[in-house]
Tab-separated table of C-alpha atoms and ligand atoms in Angstrom:
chain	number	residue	atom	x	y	z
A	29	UNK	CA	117.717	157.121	-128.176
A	30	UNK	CA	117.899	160.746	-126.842
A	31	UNK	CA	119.015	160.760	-123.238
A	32	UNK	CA	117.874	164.311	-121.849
A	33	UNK	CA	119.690	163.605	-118.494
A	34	UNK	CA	123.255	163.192	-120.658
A	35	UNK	CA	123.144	166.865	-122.168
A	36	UNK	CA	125.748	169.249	-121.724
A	37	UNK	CA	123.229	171.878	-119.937
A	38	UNK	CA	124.973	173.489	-117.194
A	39	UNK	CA	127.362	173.722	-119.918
A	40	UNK	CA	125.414	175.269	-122.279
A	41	UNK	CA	123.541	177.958	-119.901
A	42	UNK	CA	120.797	175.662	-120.075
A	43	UNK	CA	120.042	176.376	-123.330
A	44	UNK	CA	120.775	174.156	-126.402
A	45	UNK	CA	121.602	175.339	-130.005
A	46	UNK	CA	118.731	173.281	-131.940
A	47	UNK	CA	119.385	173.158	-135.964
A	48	UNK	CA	116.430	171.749	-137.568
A	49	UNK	CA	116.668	170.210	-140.842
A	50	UNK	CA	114.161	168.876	-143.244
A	51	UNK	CA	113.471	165.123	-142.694
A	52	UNK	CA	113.033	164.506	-146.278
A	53	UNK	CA	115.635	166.687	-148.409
A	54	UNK	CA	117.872	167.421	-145.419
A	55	UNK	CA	117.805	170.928	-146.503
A	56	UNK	CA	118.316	173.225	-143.440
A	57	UNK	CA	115.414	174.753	-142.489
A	58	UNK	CA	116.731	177.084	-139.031
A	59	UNK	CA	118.563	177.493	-135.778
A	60	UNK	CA	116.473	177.534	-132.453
A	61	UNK	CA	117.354	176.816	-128.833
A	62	UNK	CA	115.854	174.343	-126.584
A	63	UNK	CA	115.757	174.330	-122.637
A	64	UNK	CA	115.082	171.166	-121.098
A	65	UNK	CA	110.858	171.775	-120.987
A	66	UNK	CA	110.999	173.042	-124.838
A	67	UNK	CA	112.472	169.915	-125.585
A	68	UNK	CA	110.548	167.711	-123.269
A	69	UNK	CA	107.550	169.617	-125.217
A	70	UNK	CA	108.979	168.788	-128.497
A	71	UNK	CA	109.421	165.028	-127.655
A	72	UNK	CA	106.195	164.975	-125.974
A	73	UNK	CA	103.638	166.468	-128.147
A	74	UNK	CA	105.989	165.811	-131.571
A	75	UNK	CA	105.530	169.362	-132.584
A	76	UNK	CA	109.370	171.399	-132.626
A	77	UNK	CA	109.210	173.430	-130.107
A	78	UNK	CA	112.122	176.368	-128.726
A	79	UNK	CA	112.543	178.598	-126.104
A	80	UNK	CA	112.044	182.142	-127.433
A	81	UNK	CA	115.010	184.376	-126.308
A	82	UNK	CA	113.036	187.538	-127.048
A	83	UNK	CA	109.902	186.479	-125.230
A	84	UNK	CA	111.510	184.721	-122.680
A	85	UNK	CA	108.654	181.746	-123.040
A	86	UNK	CA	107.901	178.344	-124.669
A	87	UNK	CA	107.193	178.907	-128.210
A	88	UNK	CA	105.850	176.542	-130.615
A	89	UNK	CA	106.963	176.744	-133.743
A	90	UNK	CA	103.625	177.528	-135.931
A	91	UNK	CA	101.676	178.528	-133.464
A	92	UNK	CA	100.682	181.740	-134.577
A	93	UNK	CA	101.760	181.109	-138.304
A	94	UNK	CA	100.294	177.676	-138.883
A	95	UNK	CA	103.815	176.896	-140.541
A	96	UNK	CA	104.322	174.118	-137.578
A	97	UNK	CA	107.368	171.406	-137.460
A	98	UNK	CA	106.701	168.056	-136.985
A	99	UNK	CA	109.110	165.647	-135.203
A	100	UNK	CA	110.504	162.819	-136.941
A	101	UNK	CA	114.095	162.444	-134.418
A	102	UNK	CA	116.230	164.497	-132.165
A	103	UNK	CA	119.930	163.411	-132.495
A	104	UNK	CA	122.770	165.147	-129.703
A	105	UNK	CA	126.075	165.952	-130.991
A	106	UNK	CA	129.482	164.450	-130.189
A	107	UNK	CA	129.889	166.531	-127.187
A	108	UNK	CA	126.132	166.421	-126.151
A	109	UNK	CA	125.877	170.256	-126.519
A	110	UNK	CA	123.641	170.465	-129.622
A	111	UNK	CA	120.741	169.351	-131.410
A	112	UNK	CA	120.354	168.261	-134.668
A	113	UNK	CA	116.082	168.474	-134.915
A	114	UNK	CA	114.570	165.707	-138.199
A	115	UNK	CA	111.416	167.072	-138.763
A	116	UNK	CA	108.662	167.972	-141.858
A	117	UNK	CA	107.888	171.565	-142.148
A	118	UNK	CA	103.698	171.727	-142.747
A	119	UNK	CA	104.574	175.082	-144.710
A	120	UNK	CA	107.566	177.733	-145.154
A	121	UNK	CA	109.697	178.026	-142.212
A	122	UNK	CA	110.431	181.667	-142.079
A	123	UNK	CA	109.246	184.715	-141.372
A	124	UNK	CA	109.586	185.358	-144.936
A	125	UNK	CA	107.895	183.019	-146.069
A	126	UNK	CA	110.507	181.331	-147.360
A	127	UNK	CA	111.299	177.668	-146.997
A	128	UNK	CA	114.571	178.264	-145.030
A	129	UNK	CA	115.696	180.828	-142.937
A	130	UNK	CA	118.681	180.301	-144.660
A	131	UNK	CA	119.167	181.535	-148.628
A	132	UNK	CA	121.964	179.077	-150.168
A	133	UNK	CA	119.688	177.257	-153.048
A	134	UNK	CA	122.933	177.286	-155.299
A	135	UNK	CA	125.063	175.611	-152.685
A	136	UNK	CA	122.546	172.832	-151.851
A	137	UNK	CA	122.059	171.334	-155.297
A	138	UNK	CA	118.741	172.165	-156.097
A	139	UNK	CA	118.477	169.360	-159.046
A	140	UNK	CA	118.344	167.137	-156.269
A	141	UNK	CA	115.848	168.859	-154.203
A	142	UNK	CA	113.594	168.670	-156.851
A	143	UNK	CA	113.572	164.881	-156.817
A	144	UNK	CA	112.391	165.144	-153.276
A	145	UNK	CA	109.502	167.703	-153.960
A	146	UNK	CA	108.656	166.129	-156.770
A	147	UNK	CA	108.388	162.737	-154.188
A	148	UNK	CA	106.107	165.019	-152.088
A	149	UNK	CA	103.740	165.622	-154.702
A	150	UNK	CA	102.977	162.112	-155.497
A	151	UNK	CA	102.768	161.351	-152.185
A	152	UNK	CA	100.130	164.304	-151.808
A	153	UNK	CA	98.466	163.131	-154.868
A	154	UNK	CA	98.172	159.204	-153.630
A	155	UNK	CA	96.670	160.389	-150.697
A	156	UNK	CA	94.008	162.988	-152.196
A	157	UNK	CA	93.664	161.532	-155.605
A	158	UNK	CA	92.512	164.643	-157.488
A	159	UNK	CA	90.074	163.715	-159.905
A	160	UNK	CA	91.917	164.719	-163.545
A	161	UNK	CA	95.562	164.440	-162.130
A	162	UNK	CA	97.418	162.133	-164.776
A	163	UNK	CA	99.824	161.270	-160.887
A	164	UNK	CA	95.981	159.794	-159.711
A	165	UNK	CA	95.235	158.458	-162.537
A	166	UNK	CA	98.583	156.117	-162.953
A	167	UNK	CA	98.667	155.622	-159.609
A	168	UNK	CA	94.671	154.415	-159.591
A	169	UNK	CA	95.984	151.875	-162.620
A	170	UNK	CA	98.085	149.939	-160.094
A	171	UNK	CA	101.615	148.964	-159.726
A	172	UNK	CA	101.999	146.169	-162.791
A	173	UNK	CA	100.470	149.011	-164.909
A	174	UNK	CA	102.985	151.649	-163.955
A	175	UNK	CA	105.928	149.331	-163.823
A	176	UNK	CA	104.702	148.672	-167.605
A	177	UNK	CA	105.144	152.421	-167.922
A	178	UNK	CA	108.696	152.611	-166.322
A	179	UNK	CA	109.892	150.124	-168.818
A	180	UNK	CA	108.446	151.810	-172.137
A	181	UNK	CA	109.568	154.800	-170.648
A	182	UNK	CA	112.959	153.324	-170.316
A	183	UNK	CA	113.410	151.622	-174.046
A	184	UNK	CA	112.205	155.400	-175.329
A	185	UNK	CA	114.907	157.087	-172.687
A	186	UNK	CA	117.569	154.555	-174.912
A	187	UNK	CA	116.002	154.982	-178.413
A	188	UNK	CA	116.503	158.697	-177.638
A	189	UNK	CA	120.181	158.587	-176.109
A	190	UNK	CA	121.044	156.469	-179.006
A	191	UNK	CA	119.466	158.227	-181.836
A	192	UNK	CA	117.869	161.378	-181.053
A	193	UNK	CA	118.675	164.924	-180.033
A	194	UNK	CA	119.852	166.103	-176.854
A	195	UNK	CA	116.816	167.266	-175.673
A	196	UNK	CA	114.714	164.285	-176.734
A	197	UNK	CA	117.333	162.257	-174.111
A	198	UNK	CA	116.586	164.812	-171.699
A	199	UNK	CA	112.327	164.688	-171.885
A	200	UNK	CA	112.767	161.093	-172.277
A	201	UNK	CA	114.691	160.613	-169.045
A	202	UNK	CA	112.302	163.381	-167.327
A	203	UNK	CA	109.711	160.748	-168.140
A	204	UNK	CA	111.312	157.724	-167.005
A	205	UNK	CA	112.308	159.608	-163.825
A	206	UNK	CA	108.964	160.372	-163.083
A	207	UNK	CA	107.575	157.324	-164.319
A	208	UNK	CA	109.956	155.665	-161.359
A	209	UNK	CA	109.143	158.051	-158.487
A	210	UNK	CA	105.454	156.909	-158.994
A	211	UNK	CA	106.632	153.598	-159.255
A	212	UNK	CA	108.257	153.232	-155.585
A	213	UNK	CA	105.014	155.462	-153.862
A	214	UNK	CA	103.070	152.729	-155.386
A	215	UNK	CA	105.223	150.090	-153.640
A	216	UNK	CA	105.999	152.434	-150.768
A	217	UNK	CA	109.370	152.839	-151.512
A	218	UNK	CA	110.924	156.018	-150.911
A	219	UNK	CA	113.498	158.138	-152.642
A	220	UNK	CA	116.075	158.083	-149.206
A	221	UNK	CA	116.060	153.990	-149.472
A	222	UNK	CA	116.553	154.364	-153.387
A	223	UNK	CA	119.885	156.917	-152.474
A	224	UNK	CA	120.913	155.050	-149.390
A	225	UNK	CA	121.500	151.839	-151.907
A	226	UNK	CA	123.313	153.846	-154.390
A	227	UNK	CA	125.298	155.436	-151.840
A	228	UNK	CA	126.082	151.646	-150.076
A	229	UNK	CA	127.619	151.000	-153.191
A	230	UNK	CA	130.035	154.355	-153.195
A	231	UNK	CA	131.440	154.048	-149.617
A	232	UNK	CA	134.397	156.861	-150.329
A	233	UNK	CA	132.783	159.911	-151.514
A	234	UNK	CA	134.843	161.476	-154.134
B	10	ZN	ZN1	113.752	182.913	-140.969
C-alpha cells in the first residue's frame, strides 16, 4: 500500500515526477507531476490526475479531451521520490493523438503489443457481442466448443510446421494464437497470468 505521509515531498518541491504506464501492455504512456491533493484526487476518485505546471491547477487527465486514465495502482520508488502510475488509457494519451507521448514503437517490441490489443478486442467483443463478429460468435459457442477449436487449430499449426510452407506455419499459428486468446477470456484468464507463468519458469533473463 501507498503511504502518502512517507513521500519524499519537501524533497521533491512538493511535487512528484508521476510516469504512467499502461496497466495492460506496460507500454509508457507519459510523465506528469503530482502534489499531494492531485494524488489524493487520483486515489480518491480513481481517475489520474496531475498538477498542471502551466496552469498552476488540478488537472484531470481527460477532462477536456475525454481521453481519461483510469487507476489500477500507484507504486513509490526506492527513494519515495517518484511515481510509477498503473492505469488503462479510455483513448490516446497525447495531444497528438497518439497512444504515447512517447514515439519508440521499434524499441518496445510491438509483436508483443499486439498480443495485448488483440486481448482488448476480445474482451470488447465479450462484453458487446456484435451481432456478425466471428470473436461473438465463438465466444457465444462456449468454452468446450472453443477449447475444441484450440486443439484442431493446434494439430493444423503441426501438420503445417511439419509439412507445409512457411507461411502456412505462420497462418496456422496466427490461428491457434487467436484461437487461445479467446480461449482464456472465456475462462477469464488473462494474457499477464499466461506470461507471468512462462516467465516463473525463466527466472534469469538472458
Ligand atoms: Zn503527449
Amino acid at each position: 500500500m501507498l503511504d502518502i505521509d512517507t513521500l519524499a515531498w519537501e524533497k521533491m518541491n512538493f511535487l512528484l515526477p508521476a510516469i504512467v504506464q499502461d496497466a495492460f501492455d506496460g507500454r509508457v504512456l507519459m510523465l506528469g507531476f503530482m502534489n499531494r491533493d492531485a494524488l489524493e484526487t487520483t486515489i480518491k476518485t480513481g481517475k489520474v490526475t496531475f498538477w498542471s505546471r502551466s496552469r498552476q491547477k488540478l488537472w484531470t487527465k481527460g477532462q477536456s479531451s475525454g481521453n481519461s486514465l483510469k487507476l489500477c495502482q500507484v507504486i513509490a520508488d526506492c527513494d519515495n521520490d517518484s511515481l510509477l502510475v498503473l492505469a488503462v488509457p479510455s483513448g490516446p494519451v497525447c495531444h497528438r493523438n497518439t497512444p504515447t507521448c512517447f514515439d519508440c514503437e521499434g524499441a518496445q517490441h510491438p509483436s508483443l503489443q499486439f498480443l495485448s490489443e488483440l486481448e482488448k478486442v476480445i474482451l470488447k467483443r465479450e462484453i458487446e457481442r456484435p451481432p456478425g463478429s466471428y470473436t461473438t460468435e465463438l465466444l457465444n459457442s462456449g468454452v468446450k466448443r472453443i477449447a475444441q477449436k484450440v486443439g484442431e487449430e493446434g494439430v493444423e499449426t503441426a501438420l503445417a510446421a511439419a509439412a507445409g510452407s512457411d507461411e502456412e506455419t505462420l497462418n496456422e499459428s496466427a490461428d491457434l494464437v487467436y484461437h487461445l486468446l479467446v480461449l482464456l477470456r472465456s475462462r477469464d484468464l488473462s494474457v499477464n497470468q499466461l506470461m507471468t507463468v512462462l516467465a516463473s519458469r525463466h527466472n534469469t533473463p538472458a
